[in-house]
PDB file of C-alpha atoms in Angstrom:
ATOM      1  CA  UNK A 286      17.100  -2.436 -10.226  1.00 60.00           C
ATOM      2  CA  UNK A 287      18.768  -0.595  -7.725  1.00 59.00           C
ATOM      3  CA  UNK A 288      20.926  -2.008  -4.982  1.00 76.00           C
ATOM      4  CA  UNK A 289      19.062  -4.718  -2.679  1.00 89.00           C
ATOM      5  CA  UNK A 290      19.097  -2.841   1.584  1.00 93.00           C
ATOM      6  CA  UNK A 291      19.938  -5.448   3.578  1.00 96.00           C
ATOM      7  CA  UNK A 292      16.653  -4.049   5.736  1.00 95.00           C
ATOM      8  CA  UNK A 293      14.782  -4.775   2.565  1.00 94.00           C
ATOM      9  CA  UNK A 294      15.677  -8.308   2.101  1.00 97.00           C
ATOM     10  CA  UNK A 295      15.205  -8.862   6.053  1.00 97.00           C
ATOM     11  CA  UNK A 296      11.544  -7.559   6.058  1.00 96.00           C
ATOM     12  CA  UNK A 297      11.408  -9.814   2.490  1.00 96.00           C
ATOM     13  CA  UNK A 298      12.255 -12.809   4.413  1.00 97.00           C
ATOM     14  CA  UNK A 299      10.480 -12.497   7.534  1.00 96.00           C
ATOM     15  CA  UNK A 300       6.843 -11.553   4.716  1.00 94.00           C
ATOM     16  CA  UNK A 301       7.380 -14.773   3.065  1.00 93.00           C
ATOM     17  CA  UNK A 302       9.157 -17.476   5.502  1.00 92.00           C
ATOM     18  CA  UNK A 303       7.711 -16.277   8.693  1.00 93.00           C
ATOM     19  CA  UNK A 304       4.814 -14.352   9.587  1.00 91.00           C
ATOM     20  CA  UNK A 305       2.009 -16.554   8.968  1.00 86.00           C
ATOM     21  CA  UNK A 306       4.062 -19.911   9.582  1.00 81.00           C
ATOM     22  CA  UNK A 307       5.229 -21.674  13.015  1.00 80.00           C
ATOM     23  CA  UNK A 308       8.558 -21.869  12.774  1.00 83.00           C
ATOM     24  CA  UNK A 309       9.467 -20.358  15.888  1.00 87.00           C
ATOM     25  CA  UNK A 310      12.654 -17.488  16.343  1.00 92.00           C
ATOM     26  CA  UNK A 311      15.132 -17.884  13.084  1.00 95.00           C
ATOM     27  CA  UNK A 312      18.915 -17.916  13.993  1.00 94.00           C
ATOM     28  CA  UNK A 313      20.776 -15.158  12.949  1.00 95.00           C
ATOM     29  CA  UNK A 314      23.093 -17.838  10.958  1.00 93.00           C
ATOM     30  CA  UNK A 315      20.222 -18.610   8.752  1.00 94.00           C
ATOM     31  CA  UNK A 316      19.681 -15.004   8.111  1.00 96.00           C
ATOM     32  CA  UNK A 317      23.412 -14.326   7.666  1.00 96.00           C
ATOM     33  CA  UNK A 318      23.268 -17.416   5.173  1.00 94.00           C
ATOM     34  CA  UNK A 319      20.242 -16.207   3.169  1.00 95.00           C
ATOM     35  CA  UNK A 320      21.784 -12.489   2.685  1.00 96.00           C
ATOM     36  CA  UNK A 321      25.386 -13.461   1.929  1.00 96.00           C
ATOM     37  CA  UNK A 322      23.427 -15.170  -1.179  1.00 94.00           C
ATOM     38  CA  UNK A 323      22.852 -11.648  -2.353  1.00 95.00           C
ATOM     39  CA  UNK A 324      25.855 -10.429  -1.663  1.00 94.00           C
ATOM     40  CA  UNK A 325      25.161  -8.834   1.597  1.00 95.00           C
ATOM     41  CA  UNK A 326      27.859  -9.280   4.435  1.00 96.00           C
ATOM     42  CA  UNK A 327      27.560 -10.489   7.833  1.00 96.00           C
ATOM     43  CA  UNK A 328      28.658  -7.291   9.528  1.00 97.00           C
ATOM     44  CA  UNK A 329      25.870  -5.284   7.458  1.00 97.00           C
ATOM     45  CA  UNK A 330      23.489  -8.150   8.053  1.00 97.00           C
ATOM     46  CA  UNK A 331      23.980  -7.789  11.916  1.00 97.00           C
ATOM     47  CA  UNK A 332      24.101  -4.322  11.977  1.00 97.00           C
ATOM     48  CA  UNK A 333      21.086  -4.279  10.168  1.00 97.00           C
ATOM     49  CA  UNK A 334      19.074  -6.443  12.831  1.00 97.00           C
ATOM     50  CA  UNK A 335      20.302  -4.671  15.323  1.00 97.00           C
ATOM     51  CA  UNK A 336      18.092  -1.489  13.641  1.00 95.00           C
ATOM     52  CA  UNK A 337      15.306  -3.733  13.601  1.00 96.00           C
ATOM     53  CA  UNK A 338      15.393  -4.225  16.889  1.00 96.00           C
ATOM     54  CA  UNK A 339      15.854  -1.016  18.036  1.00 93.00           C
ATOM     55  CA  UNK A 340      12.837   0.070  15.789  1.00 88.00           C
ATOM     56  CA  UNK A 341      10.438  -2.432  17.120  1.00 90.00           C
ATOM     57  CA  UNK A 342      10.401  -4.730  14.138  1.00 93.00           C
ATOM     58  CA  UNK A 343      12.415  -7.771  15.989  1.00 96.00           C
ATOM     59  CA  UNK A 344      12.616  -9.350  19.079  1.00 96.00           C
ATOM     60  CA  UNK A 345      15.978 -11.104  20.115  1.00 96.00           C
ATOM     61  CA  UNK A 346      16.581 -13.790  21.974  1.00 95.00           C
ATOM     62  CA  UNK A 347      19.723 -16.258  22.831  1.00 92.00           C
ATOM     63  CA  UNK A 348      19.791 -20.259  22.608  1.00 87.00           C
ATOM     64  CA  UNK A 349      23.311 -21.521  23.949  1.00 87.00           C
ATOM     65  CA  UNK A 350      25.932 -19.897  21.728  1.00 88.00           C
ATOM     66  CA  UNK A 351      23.316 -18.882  19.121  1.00 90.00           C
ATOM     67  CA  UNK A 352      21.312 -15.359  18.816  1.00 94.00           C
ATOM     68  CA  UNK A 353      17.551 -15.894  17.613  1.00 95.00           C
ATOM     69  CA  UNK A 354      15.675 -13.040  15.643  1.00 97.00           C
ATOM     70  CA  UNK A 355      11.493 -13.844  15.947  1.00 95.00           C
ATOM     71  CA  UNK A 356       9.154 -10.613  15.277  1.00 95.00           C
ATOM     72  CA  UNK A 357       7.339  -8.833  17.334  1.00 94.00           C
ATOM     73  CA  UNK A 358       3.904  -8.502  17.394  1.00 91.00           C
ATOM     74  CA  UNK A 359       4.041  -5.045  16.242  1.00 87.00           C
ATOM     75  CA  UNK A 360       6.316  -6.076  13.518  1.00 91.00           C
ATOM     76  CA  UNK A 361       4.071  -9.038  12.932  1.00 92.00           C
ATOM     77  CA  UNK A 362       1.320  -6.242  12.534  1.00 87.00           C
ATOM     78  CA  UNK A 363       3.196  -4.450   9.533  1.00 87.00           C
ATOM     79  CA  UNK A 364       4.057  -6.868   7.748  1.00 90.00           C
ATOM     80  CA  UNK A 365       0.891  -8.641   7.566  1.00 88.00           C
ATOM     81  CA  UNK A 366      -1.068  -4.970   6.695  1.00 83.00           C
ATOM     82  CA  UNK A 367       1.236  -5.110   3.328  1.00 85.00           C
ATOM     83  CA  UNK A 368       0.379  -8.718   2.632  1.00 84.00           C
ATOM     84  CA  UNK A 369      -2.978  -7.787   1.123  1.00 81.00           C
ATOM     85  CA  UNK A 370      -0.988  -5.762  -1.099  1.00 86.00           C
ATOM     86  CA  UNK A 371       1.925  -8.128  -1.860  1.00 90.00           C
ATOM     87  CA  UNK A 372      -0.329 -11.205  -2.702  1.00 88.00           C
ATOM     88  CA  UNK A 373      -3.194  -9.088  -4.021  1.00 86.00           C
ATOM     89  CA  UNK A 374      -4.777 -10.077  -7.768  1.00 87.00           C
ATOM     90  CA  UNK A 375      -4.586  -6.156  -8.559  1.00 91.00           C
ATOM     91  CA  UNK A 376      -1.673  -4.490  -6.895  1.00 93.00           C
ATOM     92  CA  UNK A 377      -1.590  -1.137  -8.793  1.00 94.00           C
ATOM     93  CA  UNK A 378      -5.110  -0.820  -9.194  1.00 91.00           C
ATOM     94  CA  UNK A 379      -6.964   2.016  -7.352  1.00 88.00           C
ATOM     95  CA  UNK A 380      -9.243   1.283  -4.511  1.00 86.00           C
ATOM     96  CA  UNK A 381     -12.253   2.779  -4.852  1.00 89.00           C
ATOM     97  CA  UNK A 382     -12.688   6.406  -6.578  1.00 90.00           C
ATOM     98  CA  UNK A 383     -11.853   9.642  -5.717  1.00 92.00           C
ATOM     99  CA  UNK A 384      -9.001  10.780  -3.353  1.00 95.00           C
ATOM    100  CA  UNK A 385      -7.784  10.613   0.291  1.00 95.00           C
ATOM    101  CA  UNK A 386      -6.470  13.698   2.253  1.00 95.00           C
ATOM    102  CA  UNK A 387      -4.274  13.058   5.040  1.00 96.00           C
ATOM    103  CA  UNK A 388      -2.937  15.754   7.221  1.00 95.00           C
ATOM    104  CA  UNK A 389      -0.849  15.605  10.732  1.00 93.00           C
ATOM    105  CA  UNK A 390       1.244  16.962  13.484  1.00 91.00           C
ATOM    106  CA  UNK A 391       3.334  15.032  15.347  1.00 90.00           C
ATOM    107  CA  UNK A 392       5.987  17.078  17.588  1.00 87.00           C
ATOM    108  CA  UNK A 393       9.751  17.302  16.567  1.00 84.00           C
ATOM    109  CA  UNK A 394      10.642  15.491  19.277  1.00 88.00           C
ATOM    110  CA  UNK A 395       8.804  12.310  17.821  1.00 91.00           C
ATOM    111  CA  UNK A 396      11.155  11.689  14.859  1.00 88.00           C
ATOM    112  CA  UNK A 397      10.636   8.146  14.968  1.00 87.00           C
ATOM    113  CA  UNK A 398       7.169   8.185  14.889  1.00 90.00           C
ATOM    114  CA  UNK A 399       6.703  10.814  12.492  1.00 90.00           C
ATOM    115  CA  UNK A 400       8.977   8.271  10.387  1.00 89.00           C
ATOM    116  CA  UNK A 401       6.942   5.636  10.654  1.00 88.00           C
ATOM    117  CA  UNK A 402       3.921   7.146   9.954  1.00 92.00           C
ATOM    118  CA  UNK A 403       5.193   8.975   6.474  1.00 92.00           C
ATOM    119  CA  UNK A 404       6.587   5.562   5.918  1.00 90.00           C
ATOM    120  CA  UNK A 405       2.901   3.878   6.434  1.00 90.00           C
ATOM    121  CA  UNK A 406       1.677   6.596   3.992  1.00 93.00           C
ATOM    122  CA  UNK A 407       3.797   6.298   1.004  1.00 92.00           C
ATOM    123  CA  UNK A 408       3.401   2.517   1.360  1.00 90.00           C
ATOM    124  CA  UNK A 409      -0.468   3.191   0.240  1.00 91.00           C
ATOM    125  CA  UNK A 410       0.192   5.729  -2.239  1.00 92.00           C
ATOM    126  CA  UNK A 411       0.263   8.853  -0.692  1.00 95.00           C
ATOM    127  CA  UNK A 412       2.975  12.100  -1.471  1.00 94.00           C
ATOM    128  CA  UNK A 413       3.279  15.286  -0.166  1.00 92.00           C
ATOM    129  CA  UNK A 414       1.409  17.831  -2.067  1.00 89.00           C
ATOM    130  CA  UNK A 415       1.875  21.342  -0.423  1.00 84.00           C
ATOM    131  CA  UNK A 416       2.625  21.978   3.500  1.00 81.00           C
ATOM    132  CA  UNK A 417       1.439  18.805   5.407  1.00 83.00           C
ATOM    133  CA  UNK A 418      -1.180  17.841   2.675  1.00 92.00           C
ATOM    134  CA  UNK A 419      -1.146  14.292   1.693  1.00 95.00           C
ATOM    135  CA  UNK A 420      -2.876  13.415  -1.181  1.00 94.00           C
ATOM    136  CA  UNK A 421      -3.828   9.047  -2.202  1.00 95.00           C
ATOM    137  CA  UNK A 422      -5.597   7.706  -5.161  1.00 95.00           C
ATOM    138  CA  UNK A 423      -8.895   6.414  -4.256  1.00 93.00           C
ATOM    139  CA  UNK A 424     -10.612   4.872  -0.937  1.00 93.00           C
ATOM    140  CA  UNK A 425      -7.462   4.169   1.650  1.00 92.00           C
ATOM    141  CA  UNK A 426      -8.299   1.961   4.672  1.00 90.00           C
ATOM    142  CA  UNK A 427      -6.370   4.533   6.757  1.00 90.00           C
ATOM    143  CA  UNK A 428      -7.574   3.159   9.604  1.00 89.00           C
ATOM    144  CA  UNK A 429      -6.145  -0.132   9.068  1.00 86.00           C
ATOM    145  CA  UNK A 430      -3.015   0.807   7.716  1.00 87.00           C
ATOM    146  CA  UNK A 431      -2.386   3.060  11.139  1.00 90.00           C
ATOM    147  CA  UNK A 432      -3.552   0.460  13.447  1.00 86.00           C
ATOM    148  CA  UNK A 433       0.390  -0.730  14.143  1.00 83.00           C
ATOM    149  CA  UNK A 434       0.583   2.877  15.069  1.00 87.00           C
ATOM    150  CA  UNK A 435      -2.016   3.229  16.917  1.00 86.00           C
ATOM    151  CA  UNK A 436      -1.308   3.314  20.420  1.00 86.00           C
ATOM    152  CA  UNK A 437       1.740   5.594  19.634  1.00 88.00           C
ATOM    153  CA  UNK A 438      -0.616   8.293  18.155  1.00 91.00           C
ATOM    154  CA  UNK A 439      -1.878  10.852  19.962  1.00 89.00           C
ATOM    155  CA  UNK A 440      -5.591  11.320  19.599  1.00 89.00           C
ATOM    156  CA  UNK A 441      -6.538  13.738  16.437  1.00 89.00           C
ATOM    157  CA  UNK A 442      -2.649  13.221  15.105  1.00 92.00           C
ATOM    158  CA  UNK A 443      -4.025  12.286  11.584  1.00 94.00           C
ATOM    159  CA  UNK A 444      -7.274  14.204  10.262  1.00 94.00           C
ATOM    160  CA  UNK A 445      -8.484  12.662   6.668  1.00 95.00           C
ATOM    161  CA  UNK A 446     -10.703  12.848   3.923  1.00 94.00           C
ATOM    162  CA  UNK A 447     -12.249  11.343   1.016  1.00 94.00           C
ATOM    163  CA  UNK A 448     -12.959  14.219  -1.801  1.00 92.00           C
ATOM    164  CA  UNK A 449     -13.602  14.112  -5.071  1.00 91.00           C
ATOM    165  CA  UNK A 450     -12.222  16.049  -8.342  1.00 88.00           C
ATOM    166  CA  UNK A 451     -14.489  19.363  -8.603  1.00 89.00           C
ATOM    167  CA  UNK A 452     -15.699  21.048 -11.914  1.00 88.00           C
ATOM    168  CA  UNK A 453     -13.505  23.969 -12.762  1.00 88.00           C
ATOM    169  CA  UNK A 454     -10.422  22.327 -10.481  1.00 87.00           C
ATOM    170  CA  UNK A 455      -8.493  19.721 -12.391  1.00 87.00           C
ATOM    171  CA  UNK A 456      -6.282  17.813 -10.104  1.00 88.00           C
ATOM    172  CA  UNK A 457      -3.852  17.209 -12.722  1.00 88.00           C
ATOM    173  CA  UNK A 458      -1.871  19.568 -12.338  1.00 86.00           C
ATOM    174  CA  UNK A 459      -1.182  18.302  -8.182  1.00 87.00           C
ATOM    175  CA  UNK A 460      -1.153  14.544  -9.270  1.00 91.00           C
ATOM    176  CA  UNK A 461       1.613  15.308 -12.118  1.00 88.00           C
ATOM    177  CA  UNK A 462       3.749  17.813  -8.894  1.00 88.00           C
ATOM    178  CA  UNK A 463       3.056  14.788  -6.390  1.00 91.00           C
ATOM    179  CA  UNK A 464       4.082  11.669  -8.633  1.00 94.00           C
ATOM    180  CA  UNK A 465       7.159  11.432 -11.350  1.00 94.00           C
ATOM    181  CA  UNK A 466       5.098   9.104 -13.425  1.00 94.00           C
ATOM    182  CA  UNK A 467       7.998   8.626 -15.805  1.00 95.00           C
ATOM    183  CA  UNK A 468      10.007   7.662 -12.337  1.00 96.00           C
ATOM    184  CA  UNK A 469       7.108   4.881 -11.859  1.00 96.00           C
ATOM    185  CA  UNK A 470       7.416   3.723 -15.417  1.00 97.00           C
ATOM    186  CA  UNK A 471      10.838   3.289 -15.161  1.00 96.00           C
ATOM    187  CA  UNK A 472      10.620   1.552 -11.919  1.00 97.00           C
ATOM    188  CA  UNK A 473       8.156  -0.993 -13.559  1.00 97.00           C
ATOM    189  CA  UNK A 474      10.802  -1.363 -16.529  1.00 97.00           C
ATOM    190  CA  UNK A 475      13.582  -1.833 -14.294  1.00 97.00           C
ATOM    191  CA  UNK A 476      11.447  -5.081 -12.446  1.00 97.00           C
ATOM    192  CA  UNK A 477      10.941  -6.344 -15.698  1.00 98.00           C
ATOM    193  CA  UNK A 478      13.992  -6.084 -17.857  1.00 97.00           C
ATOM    194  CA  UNK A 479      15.448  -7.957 -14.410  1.00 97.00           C
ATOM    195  CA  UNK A 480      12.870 -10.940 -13.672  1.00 97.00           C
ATOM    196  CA  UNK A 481      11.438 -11.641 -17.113  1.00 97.00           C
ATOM    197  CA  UNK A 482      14.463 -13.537 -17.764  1.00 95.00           C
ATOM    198  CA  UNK A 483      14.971 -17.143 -16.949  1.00 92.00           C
ATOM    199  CA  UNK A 484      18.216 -16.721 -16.198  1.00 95.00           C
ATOM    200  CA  UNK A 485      17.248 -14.710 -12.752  1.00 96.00           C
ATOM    201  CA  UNK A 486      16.485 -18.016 -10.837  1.00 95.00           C
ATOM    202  CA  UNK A 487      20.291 -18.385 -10.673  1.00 94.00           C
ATOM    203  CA  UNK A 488      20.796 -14.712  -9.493  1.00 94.00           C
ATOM    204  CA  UNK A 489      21.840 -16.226  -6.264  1.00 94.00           C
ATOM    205  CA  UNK A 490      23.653 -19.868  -5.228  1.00 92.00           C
ATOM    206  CA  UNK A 491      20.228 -20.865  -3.937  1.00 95.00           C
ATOM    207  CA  UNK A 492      16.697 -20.469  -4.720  1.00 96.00           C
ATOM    208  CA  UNK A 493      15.684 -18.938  -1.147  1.00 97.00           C
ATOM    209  CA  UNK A 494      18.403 -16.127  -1.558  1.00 97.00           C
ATOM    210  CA  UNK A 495      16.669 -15.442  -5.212  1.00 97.00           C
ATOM    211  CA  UNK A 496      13.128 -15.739  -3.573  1.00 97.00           C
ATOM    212  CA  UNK A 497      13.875 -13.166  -1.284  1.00 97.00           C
ATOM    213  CA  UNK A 498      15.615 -10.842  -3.505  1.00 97.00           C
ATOM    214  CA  UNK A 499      12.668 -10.974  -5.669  1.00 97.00           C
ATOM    215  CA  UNK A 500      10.184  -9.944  -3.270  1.00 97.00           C
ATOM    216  CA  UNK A 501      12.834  -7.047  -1.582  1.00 96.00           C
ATOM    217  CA  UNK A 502      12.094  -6.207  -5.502  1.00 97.00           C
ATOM    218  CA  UNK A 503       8.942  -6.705  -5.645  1.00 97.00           C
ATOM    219  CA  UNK A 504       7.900  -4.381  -2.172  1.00 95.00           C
ATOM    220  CA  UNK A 505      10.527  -1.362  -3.482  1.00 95.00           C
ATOM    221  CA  UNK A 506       8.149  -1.605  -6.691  1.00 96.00           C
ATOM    222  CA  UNK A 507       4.606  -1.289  -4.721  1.00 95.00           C
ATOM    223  CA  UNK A 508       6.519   1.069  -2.764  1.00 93.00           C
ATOM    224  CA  UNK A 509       7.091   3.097  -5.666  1.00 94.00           C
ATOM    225  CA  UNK A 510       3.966   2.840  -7.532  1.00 96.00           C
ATOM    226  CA  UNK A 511       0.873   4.432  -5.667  1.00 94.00           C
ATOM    227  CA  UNK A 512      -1.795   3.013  -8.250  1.00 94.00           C
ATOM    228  CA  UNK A 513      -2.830   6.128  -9.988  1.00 93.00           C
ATOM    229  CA  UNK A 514      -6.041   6.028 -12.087  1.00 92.00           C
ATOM    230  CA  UNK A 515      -6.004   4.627 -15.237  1.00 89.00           C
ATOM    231  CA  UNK A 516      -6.362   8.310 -17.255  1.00 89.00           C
ATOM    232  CA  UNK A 517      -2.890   9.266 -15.901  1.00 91.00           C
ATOM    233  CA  UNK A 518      -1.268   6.483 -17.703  1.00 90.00           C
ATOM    234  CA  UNK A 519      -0.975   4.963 -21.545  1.00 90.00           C
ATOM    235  CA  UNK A 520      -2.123   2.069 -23.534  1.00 90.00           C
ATOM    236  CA  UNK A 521       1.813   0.835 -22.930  1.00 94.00           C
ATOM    237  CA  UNK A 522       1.738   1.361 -19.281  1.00 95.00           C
ATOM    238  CA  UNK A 523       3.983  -2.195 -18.523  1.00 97.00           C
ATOM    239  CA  UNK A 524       2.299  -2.776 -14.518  1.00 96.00           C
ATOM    240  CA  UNK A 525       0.494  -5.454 -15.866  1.00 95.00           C
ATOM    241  CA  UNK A 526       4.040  -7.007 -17.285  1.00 97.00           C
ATOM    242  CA  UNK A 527       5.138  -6.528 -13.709  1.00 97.00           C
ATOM    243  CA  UNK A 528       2.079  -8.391 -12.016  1.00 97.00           C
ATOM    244  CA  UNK A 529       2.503 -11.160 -15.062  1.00 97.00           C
ATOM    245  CA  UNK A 530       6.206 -11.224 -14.280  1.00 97.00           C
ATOM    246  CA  UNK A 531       6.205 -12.004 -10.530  1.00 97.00           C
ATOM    247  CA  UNK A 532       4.431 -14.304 -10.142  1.00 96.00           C
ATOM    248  CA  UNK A 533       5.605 -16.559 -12.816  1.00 96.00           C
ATOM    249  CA  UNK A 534       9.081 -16.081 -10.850  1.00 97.00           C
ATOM    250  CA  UNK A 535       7.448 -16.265  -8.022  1.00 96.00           C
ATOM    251  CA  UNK A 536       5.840 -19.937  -8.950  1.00 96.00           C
ATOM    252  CA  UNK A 537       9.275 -20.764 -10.423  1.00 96.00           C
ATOM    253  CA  UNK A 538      11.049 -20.588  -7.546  1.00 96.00           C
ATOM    254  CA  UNK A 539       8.007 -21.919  -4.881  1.00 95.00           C
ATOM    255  CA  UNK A 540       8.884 -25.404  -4.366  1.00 95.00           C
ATOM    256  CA  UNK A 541      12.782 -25.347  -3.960  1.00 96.00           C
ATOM    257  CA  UNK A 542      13.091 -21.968  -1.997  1.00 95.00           C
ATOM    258  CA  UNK A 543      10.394 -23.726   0.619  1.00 94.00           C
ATOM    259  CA  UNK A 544      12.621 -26.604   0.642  1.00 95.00           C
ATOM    260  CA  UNK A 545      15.825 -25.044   1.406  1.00 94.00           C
ATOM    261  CA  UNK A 546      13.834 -22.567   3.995  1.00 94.00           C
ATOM    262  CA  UNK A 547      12.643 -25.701   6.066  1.00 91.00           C
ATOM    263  CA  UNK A 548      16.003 -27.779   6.027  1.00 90.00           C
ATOM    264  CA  UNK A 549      17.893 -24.312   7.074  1.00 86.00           C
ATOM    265  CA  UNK A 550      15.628 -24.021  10.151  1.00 85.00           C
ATOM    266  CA  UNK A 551      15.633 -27.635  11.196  1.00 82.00           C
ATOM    267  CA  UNK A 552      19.211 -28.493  10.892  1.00 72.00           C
ATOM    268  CA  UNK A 553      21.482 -27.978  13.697  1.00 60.00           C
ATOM    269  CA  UNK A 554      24.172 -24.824  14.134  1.00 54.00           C
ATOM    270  CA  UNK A 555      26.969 -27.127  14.438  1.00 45.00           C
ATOM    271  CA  UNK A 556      25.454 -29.366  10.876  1.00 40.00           C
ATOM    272  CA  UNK A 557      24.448 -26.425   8.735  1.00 41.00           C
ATOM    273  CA  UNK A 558      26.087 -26.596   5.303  1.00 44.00           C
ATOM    274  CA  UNK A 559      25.759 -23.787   2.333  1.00 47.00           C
ATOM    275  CA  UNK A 560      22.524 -24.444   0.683  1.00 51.00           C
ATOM    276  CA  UNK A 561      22.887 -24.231  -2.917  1.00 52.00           C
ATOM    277  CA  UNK A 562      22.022 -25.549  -6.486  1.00 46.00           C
ATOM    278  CA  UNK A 563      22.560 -28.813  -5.843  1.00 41.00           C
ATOM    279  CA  UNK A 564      20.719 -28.833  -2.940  1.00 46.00           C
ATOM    280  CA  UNK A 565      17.721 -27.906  -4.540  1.00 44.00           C
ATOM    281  CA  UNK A 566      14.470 -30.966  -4.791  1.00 41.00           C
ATOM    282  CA  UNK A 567      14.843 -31.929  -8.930  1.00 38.00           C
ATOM    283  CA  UNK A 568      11.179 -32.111  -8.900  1.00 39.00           C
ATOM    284  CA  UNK A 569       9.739 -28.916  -6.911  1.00 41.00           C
ATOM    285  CA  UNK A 570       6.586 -29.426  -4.779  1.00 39.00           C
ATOM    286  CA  UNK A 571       3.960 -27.493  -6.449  1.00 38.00           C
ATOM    287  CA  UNK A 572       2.394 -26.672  -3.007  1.00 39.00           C
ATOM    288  CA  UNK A 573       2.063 -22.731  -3.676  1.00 39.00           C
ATOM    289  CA  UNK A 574       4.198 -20.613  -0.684  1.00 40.00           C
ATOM    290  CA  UNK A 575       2.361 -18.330   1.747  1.00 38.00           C
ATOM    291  CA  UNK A 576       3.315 -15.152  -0.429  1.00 39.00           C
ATOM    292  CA  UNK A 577       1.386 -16.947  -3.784  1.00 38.00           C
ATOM    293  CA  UNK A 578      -1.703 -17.009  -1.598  1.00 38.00           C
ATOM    294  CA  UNK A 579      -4.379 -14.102  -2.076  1.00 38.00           C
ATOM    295  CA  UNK A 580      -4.175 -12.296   1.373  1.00 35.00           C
TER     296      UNK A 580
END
């Protein structure tokens, strides 16, 4: 796999440990913590929330000496539209038949939002297929994946349709110019070759650091694979080993990552130790975490 963003192992964190639980703003010393794990280090941490911030993702707050990171409810809002996705039975399945056309203007001086929306887009499979024509394999819920955009879009920004392949016009050609599908394969292969081994539950000194990096993993892959239709690929096409290979990580790692994320938010600044191996319950509880659920 490629290196691990520190933004990607944030937004892997706050998906898993925090948007559908109650555990109130996280300390930026338990983030710091989590990401030094992977090798991340404070200053790039920090920076990195900073951006987060800045982009609307975060909120921050101060308790005495401490700074406290919570999200906000538009960041709430994205990263519970890519739960369905992340926790979904079929993640690089199609939905529905067909395609979806998406096509927009959004004035220069809007970089940001422009951003975000092409962002929102290749997160549910679409590319770029000639001059501000965006092309997705079958039924997308646009409207649901723009609502976090919403009231930052002016009215008839996005136009889109659902069209189907016409006799005489193979699409083909444009899938094989939008997608590298040997890219995607490799991509899948990379996950693998990585998380199939036992050996990756001590990637990190604790099990929450390797939770997280497996999911930072886990959303570069859905990022990366925009569920083409099955006639595009081969009999060996491995996303199957992918789905098959997360979540038995994913299960592996449950019980002790949920254990180390509660004591790291209850204890106090002054208390907090290193969480590591031997920190870790010798019998993990096998209540499934909120990312095992089907969103």
């Amino acid at each position: 796999m490629g290196s691990r963003q520190p933004k990607q192992l944030l937004l892997a964190f706050f998906g898993e440990h925090v948007v559908d639980g109650d555990t109130g703003p996280i300390r930026a010393s338990v983030l710091i913590t989590v990401l030094e794990g992977a090798d991340v280090a404070a200053p790039a941490t920090r920076a990195t929330l900073d951006r987060l911030v800045h982009s609307g993702i975060l909120a921050r707050s101060r308790s005495g000496r401490e700074t406290l990171f919570s999200l906000t409810e538009h960041g709430a809002a994205v990263l519970r539209e890519a739960k369905d996705r992340v926790r979904g039975p079929r993640p690089f399945d199609p939905q529905g038949s067909g395609w979806t056309l998406v096509t927009f203007s959004i004035p220069e001086g809007q970089r940001m939002l422009r951003h975000r929306l092409r962002s929102t887009l290749t997160w549910e499979g679409f590319a770029p297929i000639r001059d501000g024509l965006w092309l997705a394999p079958g039924e997308v819920d646009l409207a649901g994946s723009l609502e976090p955009l919403r009231q930052d879009l002016a009215p008839n920004t996005v136009v889109a349709f659902h069209a189907r392949e016409l006799a005489g016009f193979p699409i083909g050609e444009s899938v094989r110019a939008a997608w590298d599908i040997e890219a995607i394969r490799r991509a899948h292969l990379a996950f693998i070759d990585v998380w199939d081994d036992p050996s990756a539950a001590t990637l990190a000194p604790s099990a929450l650091t390797v939770r997280t990096m497996l999911v930072a993993d886990w959303l570069a892959l859905l990022r990366a694979d925009p569920r083409l239709p099955a006639e595009f690929m081969d009999a060996q096409w491995p996303a199957t080993r992918s789905v098959e290979t997360y979540r038995r990580m994913h299960e592996k790692l449950a019980g002790a990552s949920a254990a180390e994320f509660a004591d790291l938010v209850a204890a106090r600044p002054a208390a907090r130790r290193r969480i590591g191996p031997a920190d870790r319950p010798s019998a993990p509880s096998p209540t499934p975490s909120a990312a095992a659920r089907p969103r």
